[in-house]
Coordinates of C-alpha atoms in Angstrom, one line a residue:
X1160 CA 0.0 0.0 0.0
X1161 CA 2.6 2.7 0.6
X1162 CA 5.1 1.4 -1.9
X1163 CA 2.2 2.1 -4.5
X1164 CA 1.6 5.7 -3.1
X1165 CA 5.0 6.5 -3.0
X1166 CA 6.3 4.9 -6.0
X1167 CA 4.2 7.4 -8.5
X1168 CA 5.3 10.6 -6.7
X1169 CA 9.4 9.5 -7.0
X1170 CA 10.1 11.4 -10.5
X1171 CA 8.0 14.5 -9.5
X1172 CA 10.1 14.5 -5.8
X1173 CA 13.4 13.7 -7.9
X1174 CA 12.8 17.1 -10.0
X1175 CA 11.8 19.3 -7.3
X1176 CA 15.2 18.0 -5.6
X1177 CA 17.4 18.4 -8.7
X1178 CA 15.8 22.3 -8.7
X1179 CA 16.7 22.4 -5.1
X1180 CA 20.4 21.5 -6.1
X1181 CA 20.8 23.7 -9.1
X1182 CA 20.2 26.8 -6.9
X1183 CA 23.1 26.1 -5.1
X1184 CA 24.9 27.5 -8.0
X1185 CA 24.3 30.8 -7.1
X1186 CA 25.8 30.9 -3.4
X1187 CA 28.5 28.2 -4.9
X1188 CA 29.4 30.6 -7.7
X1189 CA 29.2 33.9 -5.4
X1190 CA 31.8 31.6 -3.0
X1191 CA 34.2 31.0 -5.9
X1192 CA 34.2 34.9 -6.9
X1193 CA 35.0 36.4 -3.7
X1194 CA 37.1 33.4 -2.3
X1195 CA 34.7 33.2 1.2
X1196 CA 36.5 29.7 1.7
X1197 CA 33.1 27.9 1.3
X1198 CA 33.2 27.0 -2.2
X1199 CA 33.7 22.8 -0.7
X1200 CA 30.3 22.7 1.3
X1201 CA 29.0 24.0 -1.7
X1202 CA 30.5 21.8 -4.4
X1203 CA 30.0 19.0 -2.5
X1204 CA 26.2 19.5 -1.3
X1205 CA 25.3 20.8 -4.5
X1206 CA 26.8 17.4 -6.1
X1207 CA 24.7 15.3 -3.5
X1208 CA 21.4 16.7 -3.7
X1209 CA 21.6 17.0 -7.9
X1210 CA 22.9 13.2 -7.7
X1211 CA 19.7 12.3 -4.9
X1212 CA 17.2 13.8 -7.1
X1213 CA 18.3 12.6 -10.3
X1214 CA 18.5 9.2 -8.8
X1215 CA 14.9 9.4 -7.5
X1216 CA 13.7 11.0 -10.5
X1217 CA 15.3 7.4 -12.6
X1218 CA 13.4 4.8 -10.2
X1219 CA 10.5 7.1 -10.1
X1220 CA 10.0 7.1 -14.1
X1221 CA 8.8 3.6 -14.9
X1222 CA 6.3 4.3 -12.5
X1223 CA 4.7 7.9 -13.3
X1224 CA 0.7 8.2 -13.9
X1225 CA -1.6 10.4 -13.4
X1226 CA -1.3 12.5 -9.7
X1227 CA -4.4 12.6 -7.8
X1228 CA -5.0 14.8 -4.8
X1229 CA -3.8 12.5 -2.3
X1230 CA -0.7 12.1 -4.3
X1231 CA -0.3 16.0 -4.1
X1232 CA -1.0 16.8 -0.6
X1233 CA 1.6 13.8 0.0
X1234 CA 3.8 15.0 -2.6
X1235 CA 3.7 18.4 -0.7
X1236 CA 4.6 17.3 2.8
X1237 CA 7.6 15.0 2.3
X1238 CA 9.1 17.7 -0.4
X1239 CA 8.8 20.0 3.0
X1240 CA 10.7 17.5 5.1
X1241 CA 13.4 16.7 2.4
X1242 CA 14.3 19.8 1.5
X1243 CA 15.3 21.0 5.1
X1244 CA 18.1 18.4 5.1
X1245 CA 19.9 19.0 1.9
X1246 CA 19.1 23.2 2.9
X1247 CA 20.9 22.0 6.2
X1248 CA 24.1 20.7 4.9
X1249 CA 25.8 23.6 3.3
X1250 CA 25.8 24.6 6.9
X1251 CA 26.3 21.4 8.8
X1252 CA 29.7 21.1 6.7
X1253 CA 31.0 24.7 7.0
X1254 CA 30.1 25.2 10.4
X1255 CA 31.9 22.1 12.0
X1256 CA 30.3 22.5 15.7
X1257 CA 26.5 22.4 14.7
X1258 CA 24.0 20.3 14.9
X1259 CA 21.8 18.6 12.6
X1260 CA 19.0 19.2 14.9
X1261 CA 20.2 23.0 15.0
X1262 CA 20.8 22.9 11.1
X1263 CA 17.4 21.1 10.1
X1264 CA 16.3 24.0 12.3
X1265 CA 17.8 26.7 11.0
X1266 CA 17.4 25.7 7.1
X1267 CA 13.5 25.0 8.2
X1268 CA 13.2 28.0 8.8
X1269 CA 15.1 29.5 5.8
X1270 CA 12.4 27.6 3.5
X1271 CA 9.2 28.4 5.3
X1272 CA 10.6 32.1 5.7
X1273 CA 9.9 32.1 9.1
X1274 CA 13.4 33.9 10.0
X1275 CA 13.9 32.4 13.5
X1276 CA 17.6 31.8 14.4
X1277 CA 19.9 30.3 16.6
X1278 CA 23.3 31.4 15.2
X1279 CA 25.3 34.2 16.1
X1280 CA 28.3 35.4 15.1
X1281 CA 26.6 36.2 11.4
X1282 CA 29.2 38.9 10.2
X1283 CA 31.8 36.1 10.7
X1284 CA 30.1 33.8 8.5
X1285 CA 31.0 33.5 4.7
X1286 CA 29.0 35.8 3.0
X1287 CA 27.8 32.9 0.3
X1288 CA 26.1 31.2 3.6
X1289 CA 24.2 34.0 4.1
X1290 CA 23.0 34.5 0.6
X1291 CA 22.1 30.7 0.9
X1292 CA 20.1 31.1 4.3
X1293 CA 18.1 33.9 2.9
X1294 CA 18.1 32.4 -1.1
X1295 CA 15.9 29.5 1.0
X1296 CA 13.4 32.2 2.5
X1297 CA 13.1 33.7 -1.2
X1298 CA 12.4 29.5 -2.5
X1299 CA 10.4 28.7 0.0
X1300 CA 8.2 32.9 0.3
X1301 CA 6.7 31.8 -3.1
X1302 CA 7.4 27.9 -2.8
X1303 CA 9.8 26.0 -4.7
X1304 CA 6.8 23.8 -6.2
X1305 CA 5.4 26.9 -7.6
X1306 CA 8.9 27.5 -9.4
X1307 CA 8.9 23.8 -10.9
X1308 CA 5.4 24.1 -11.9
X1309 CA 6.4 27.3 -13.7
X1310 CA 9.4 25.8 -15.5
X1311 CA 8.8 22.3 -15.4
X1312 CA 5.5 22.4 -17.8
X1313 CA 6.2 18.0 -18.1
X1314 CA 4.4 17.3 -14.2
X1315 CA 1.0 18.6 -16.3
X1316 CA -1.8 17.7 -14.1
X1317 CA 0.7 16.7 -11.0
X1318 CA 1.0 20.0 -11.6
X1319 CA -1.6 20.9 -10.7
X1320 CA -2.4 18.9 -7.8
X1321 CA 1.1 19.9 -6.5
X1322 CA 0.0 23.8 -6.7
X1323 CA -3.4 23.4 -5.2
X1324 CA -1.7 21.8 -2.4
X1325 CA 0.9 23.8 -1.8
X1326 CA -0.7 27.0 -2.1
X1327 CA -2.0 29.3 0.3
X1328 CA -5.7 27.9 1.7
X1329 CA -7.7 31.0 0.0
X1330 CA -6.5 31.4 -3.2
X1331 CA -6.4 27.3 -4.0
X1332 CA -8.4 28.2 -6.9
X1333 CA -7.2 30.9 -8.3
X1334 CA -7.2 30.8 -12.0
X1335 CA -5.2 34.1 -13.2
X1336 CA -4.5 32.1 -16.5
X1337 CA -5.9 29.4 -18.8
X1338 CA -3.1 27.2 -18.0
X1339 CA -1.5 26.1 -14.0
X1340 CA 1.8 26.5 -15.4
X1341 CA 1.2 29.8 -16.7
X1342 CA -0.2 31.2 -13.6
X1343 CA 2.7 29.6 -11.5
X1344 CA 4.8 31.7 -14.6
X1345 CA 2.9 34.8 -13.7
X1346 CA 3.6 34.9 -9.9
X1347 CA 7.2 34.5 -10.5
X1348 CA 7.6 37.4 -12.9
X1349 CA 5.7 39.5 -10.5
X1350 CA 8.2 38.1 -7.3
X1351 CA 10.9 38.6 -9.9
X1352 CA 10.4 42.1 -10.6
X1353 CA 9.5 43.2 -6.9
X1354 CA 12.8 41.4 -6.1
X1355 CA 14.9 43.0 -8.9
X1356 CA 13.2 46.5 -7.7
X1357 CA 13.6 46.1 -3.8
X1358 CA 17.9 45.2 -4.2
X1359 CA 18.1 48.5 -6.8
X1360 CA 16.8 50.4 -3.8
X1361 CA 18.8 48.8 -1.1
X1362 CA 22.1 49.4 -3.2
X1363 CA 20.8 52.8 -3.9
X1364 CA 20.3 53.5 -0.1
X1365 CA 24.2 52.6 0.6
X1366 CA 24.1 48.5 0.8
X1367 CA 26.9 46.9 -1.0
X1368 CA 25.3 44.3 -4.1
X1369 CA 25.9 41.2 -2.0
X1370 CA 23.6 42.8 1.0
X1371 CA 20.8 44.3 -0.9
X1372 CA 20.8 40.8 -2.9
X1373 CA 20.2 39.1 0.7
X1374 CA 18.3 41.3 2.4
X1375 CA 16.2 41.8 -0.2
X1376 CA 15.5 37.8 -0.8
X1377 CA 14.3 38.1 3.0
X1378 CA 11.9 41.1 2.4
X1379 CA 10.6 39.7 -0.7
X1380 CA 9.7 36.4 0.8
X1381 CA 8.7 38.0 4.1
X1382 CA 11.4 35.8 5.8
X1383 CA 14.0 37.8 8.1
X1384 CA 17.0 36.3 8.0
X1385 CA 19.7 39.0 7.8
X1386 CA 23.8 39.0 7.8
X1387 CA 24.1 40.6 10.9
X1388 CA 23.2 39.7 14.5
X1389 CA 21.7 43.3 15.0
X1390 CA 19.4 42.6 11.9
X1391 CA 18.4 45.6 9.8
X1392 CA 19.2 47.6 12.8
X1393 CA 23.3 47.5 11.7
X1394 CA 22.9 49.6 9.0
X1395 CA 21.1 52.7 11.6
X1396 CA 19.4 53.8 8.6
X1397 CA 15.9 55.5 8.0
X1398 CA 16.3 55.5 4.0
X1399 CA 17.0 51.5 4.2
X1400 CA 14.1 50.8 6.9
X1401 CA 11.8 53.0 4.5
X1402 CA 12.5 50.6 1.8
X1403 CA 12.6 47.6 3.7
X1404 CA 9.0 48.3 4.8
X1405 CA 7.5 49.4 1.6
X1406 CA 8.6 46.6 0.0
X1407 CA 7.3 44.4 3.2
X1408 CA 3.7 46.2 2.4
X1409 CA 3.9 45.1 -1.4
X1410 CA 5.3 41.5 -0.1
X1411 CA 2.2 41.3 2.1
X1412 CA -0.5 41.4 -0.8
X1413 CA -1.8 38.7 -3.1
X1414 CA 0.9 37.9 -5.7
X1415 CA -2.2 37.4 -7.9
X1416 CA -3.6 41.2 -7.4
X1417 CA 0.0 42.3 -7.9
X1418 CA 0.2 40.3 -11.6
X1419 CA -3.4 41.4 -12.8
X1420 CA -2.5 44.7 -12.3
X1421 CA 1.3 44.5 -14.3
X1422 CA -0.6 42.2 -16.9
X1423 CA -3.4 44.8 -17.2
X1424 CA -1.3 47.9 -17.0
X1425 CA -3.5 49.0 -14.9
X1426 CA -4.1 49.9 -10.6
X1427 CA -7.6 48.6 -10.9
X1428 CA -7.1 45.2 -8.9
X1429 CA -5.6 46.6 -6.2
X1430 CA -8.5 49.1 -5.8
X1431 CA -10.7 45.7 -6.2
X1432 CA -9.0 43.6 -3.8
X1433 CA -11.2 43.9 -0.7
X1434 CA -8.1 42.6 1.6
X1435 CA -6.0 45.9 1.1
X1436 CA -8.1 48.3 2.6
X1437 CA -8.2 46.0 5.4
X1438 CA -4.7 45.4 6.1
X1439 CA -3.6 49.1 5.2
X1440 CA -5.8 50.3 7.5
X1441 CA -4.9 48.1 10.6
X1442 CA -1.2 47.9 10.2
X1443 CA -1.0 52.0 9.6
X1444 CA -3.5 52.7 12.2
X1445 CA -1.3 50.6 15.1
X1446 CA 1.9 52.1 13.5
X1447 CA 0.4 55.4 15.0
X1448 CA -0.8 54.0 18.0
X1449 CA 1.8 52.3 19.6
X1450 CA 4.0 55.2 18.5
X1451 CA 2.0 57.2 20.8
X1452 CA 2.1 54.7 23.5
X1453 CA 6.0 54.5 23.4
X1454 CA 6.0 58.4 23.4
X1455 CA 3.3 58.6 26.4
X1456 CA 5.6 55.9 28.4
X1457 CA 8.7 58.1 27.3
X1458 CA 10.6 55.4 25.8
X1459 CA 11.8 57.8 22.7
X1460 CA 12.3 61.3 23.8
X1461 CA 9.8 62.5 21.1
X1462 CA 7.1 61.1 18.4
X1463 CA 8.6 61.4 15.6
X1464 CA 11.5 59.3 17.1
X1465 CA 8.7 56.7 18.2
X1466 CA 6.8 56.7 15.2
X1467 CA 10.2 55.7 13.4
X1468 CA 10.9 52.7 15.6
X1469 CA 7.2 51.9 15.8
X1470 CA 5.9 51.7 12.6
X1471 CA 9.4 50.0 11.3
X1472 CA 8.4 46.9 13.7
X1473 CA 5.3 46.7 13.5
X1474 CA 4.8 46.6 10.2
X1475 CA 7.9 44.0 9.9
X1476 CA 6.5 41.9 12.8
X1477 CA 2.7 42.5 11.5
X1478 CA 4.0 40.8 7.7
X1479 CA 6.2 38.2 9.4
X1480 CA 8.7 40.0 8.1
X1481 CA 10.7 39.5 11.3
X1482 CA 14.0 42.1 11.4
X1483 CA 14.2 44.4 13.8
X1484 CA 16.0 47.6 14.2
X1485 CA 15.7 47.6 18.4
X1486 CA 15.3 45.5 21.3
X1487 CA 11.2 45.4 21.1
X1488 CA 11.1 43.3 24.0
X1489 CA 12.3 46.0 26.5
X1490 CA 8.9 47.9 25.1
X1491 CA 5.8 47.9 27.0
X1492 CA 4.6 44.3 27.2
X1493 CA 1.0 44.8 25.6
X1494 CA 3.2 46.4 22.5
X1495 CA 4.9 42.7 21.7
X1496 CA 2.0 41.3 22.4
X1497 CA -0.1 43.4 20.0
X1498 CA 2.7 43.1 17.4
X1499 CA 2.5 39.4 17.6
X1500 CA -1.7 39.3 17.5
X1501 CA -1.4 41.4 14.1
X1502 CA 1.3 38.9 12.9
X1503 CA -1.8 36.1 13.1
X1504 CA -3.9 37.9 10.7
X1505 CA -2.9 41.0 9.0
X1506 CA -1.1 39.1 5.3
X1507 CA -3.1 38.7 2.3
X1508 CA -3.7 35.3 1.1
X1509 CA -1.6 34.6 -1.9
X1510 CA 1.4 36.7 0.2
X1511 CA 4.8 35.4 1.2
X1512 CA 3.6 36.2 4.6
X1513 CA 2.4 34.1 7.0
X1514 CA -0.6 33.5 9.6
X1515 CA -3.9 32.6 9.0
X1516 CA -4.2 35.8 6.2
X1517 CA -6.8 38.9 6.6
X1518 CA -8.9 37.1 4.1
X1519 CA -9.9 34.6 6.6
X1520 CA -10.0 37.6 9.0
X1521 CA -12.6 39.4 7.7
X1522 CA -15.0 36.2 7.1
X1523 CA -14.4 35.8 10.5
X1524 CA -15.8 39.0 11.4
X1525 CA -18.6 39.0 9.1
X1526 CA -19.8 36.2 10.4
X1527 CA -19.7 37.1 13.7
X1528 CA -21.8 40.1 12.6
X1529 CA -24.2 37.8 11.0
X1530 CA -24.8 36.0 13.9
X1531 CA -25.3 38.8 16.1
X1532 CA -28.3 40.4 13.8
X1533 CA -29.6 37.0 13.0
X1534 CA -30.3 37.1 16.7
X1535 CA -32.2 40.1 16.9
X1536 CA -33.6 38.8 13.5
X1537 CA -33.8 35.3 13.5
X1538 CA -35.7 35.0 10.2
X1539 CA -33.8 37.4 8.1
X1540 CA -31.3 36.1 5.2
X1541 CA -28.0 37.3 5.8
X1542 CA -25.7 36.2 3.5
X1543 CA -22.3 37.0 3.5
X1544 CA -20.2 38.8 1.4
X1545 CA -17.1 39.6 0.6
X1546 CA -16.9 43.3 -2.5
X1547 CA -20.2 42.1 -4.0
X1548 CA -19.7 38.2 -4.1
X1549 CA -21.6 36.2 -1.9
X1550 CA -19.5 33.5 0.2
X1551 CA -21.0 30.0 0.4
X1552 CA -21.7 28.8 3.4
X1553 CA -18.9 25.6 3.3
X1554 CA -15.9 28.1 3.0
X1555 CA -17.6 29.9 6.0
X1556 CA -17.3 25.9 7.9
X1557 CA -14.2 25.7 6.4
X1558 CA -12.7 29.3 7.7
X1559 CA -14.3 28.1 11.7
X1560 CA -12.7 24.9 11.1
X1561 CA -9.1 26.5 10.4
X1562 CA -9.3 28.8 13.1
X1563 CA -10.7 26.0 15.6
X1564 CA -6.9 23.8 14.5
X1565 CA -5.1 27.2 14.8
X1566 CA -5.8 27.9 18.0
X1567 CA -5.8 24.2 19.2
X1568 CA -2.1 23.6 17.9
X1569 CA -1.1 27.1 19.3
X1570 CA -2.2 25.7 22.7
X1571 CA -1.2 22.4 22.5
X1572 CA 2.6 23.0 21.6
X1573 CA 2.8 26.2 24.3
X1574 CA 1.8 23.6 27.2
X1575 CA 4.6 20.8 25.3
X1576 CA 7.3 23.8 25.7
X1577 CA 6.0 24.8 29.2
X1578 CA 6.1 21.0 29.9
X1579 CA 9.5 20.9 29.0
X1580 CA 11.2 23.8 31.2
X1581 CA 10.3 27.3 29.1
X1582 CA 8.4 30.1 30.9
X1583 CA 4.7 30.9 29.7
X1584 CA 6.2 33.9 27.5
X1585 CA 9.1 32.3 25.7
X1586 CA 6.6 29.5 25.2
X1587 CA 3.6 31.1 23.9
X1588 CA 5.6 33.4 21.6
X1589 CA 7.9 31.0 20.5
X1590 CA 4.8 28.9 19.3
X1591 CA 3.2 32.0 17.6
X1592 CA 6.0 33.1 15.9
X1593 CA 7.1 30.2 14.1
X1594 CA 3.6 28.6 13.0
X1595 CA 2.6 32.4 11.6
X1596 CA 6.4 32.2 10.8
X1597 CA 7.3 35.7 11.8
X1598 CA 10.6 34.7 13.7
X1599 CA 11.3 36.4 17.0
X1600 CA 9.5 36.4 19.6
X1601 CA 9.2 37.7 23.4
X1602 CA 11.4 36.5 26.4
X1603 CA 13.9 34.6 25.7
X1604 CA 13.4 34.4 22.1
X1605 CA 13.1 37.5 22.0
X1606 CA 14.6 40.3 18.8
X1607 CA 17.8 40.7 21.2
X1608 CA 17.9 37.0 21.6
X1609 CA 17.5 33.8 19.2
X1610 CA 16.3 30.1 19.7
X1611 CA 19.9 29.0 21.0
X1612 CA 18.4 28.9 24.4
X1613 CA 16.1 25.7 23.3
X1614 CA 17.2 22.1 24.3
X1615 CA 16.9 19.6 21.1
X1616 CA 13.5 18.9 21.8
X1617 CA 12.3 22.4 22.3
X1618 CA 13.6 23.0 19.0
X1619 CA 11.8 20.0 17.4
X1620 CA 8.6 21.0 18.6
X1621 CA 9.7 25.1 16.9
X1622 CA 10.3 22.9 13.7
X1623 CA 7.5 21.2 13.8
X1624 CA 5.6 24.8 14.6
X1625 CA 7.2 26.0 11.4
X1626 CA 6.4 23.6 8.8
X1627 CA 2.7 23.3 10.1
X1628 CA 2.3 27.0 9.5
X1629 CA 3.9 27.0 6.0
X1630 CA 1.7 24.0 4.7
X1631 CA -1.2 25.6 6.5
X1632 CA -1.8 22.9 9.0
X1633 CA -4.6 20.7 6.8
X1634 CA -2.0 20.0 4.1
X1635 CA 0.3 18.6 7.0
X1636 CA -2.3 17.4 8.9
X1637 CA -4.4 15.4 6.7
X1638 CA -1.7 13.1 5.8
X1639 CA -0.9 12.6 10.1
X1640 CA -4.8 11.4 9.5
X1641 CA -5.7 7.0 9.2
X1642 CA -8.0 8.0 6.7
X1643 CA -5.7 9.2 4.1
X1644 CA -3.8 6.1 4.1
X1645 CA -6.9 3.9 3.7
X1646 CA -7.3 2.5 0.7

């Protein structure tokens, strides 16, 4: 029974690999032209995973057929667990005294653009190890799958049932095209062009190439790793927060609105797209008011100082961005806190960014609304609507139904990490920030600190945290369930 569900999936997992591999070029390359002494992780890494997934892709081949949805949530979840380990060992063989629990960690997070840590020391690390740990936030921001849909047009309907599980809940049926592998295309050339835009801007502000390049892979994907321990903050500039943060806002709306409006020529989608207004308008609105709060508490000597370090944050902790450009933490506690509650939410669907997206958000709400006219009115028809479309009733089952295993695995892995030594804050933040995949969090995980401080299991249960919040937890979850395996 497994051999003949995993058997059809091999040459579709043994391409996505080989893609995997190839991008180690670009670090591997950068290595050989500055001479970072990292050019033999690299080589060799790059040789292994190429070799694995060529190998995979040869058994795989006499068994290909037709990939059903099983097949693709399948497909989806053990490319997610695979890819970690080859992203790990590029590290694992340069840096000689970590882990592989650490490293699965650490890469883990580089492809679910989360941006949580545990190393230090990042200036003294080869510069073509960091472009590699942020090149795995910009793979993973729009998903890898999505690239080898776009330029691997032979998967054909695996294809399909490979983007439809890997992509955000919301937009799974998204047609912006005639074609799956033209629509993967079209969100590329959009991330493409935003990327390509964002690193002009960074090397205009005063980066070198080789920063912009990596800190604008982060930004674009919404991840937050950064070559420096003091994160964006190193640089002490407002011009380079400025950009960092526009580009966080354009990162944090539907890929799919932003390649309408390129394909159209035109600004009409955005003006369409009912999530904007949303977001816009509770991201800005807290920029201003905990900007107030940190001036009324006289933690910056005046607003305009406070509105500087406020909004930067927020809006980088509200997109799961994740850098920081000050110790947050030493803020007043409901700030953090805040912060991390508009992390949960505040994204578009079809993003880089994580949570459960404003989409979901605002069904939510409207049908908490509903339910409180219906009882003044228990006979009217209320239907619910998002612009002028009216939202079946399953998707609103479907919307509770997220929310319910949201907050379920949220509580259930704070009490494991309270179980296992962590204080309540650490905990709880440290679970909320890696399944919305933000990053930091509060304590001692906090934007001065990293996840060093976890024991081996601690970190397990963060890795698991991460990869349930990248996959969305059904696409995870539903494969953990007897029924999928049944015949």
């Amino acid at each position: 029974m497994l051999q003949n569900r995993i058997l059809p999936i091999l040459h579709v997992l043994g391409l996505v690999i080989a893609v995997f591999g190839l991008s180690m070029l670009l670090p591997l390359t950068v290595s050989l032209a500055i001479g970072d002494d990292a050019q033999l992780a690299f080589d060799q890494v790059f040789l292994l995973t190429f070799g694995s997934g060529l190998m995979l892709w040869l058994i795989g081949r006499r068994h290909r057929r037709e990939l059903k949805a099983r097949d693709g949530f399948l497909l989806v979840v053990t490319i997610w667990l695979l890819l970690p380990l080859f992203g790990a060992l590029p590290l694992m063989f340069h840096i000689s005294d970590l882990s592989f629990t650490d490293a699965y960690f650490e890469a883990a997070s580089g492809l679910t653009a989360t941006g949580s840590t545990l190393l230090s020391g990042l200036e003294l690390l080869p510069p073509s190890i960091n472009l590699w740990r942020t090149q795995m936030h910009y793979l993973g921001g729009m998903g890898i799958i999505v690239l080898v849909v776009a330029v691997l047009p032979m998967l054909g309907v695996g294809g399909r049932q490979m983007f439809k599980a890997e992509i955000p809940t919301p937009m799974k049926d998204t047609k912006l095209t005639p074609r799956m592998t033209e629509t993967a295309k079209g969100l590329w050339v959009a991330y493409l062009i935003f990327t390509v835009l964002c690193v002009s801007a960074f090397w205009w502000a005063g980066m070198s190439w080789l920063d912009a390049l990596i800190h604008a892979f982060s930004v674009m994907s919404l991840g937050g790793f950064s070559s420096y321990d003091a994160s964006l903050g190193y640089f002490n500039s407002i011009t380079i927060e400025a950009i960092a943060a526009g580009f966080a806002l354009l990162a944090s709306v539907n890929f799919a609105t932003h390649f309408m409006a390129m394909h159209g020529i035109s600004l009409r989608p955005y003006l369409h797209d009912p999530e904007i207004r949303w977001f816009l308008f509770v991201v800005l609105y807290s920029c201003l008011a905990l900007a107030a709060l940190l001036w009324a508490r006289e933690v910056y000597p005046d607003f305009l100082t406070a509105l500087r370090y406020a909004s930067f944050n927020t809006i980088s902790v509200a997109t799961t961005l994740g850098f920081a450009t000050t110790d947050y933490s030493a803020w007043p506690f409901v700030a953090g806190m805040w912060m991390l509650f508009l992390s949960s939410f505040c994204t578009s669907a079809g993003s880089t960014g994580g949570g459960i997206k404003m989409l979901r958000a605002m069904l939510l709400y409207k049908q908490v609304y509903r339910e409180l006219v219906k009882l003044l009115h228990p006979n009217a028809e209320l239907p619910t609507k998002l612009g002028s479309s009216v939202v079946p009733n399953k998707i609103i089952y479907a919307v509770l139904a997220f929310l319910f295993i949201y907050v379920a695995s949220i509580v259930v892995l704070s009490f494991v990490l309270i179980a296992s030594g962590l204080d309540v804050v650490t905990a709880f933040t440290a679970v909320v920030a890696t399944i919305n995949n933000t990053g930091p969090g509060l304590g001692a995980v906090g934007p001065a600190g990293n996840y060093s401080v976890l024991t081996d299991f601690q970190t397990w249960v963060c890795t698991f945290s991460m990869l349930l919040g990248r996959l969305e937890l059904f696409t995870l979850l539903v494969v953990l369930t007897p029924a999928f395996w049944r015949k």
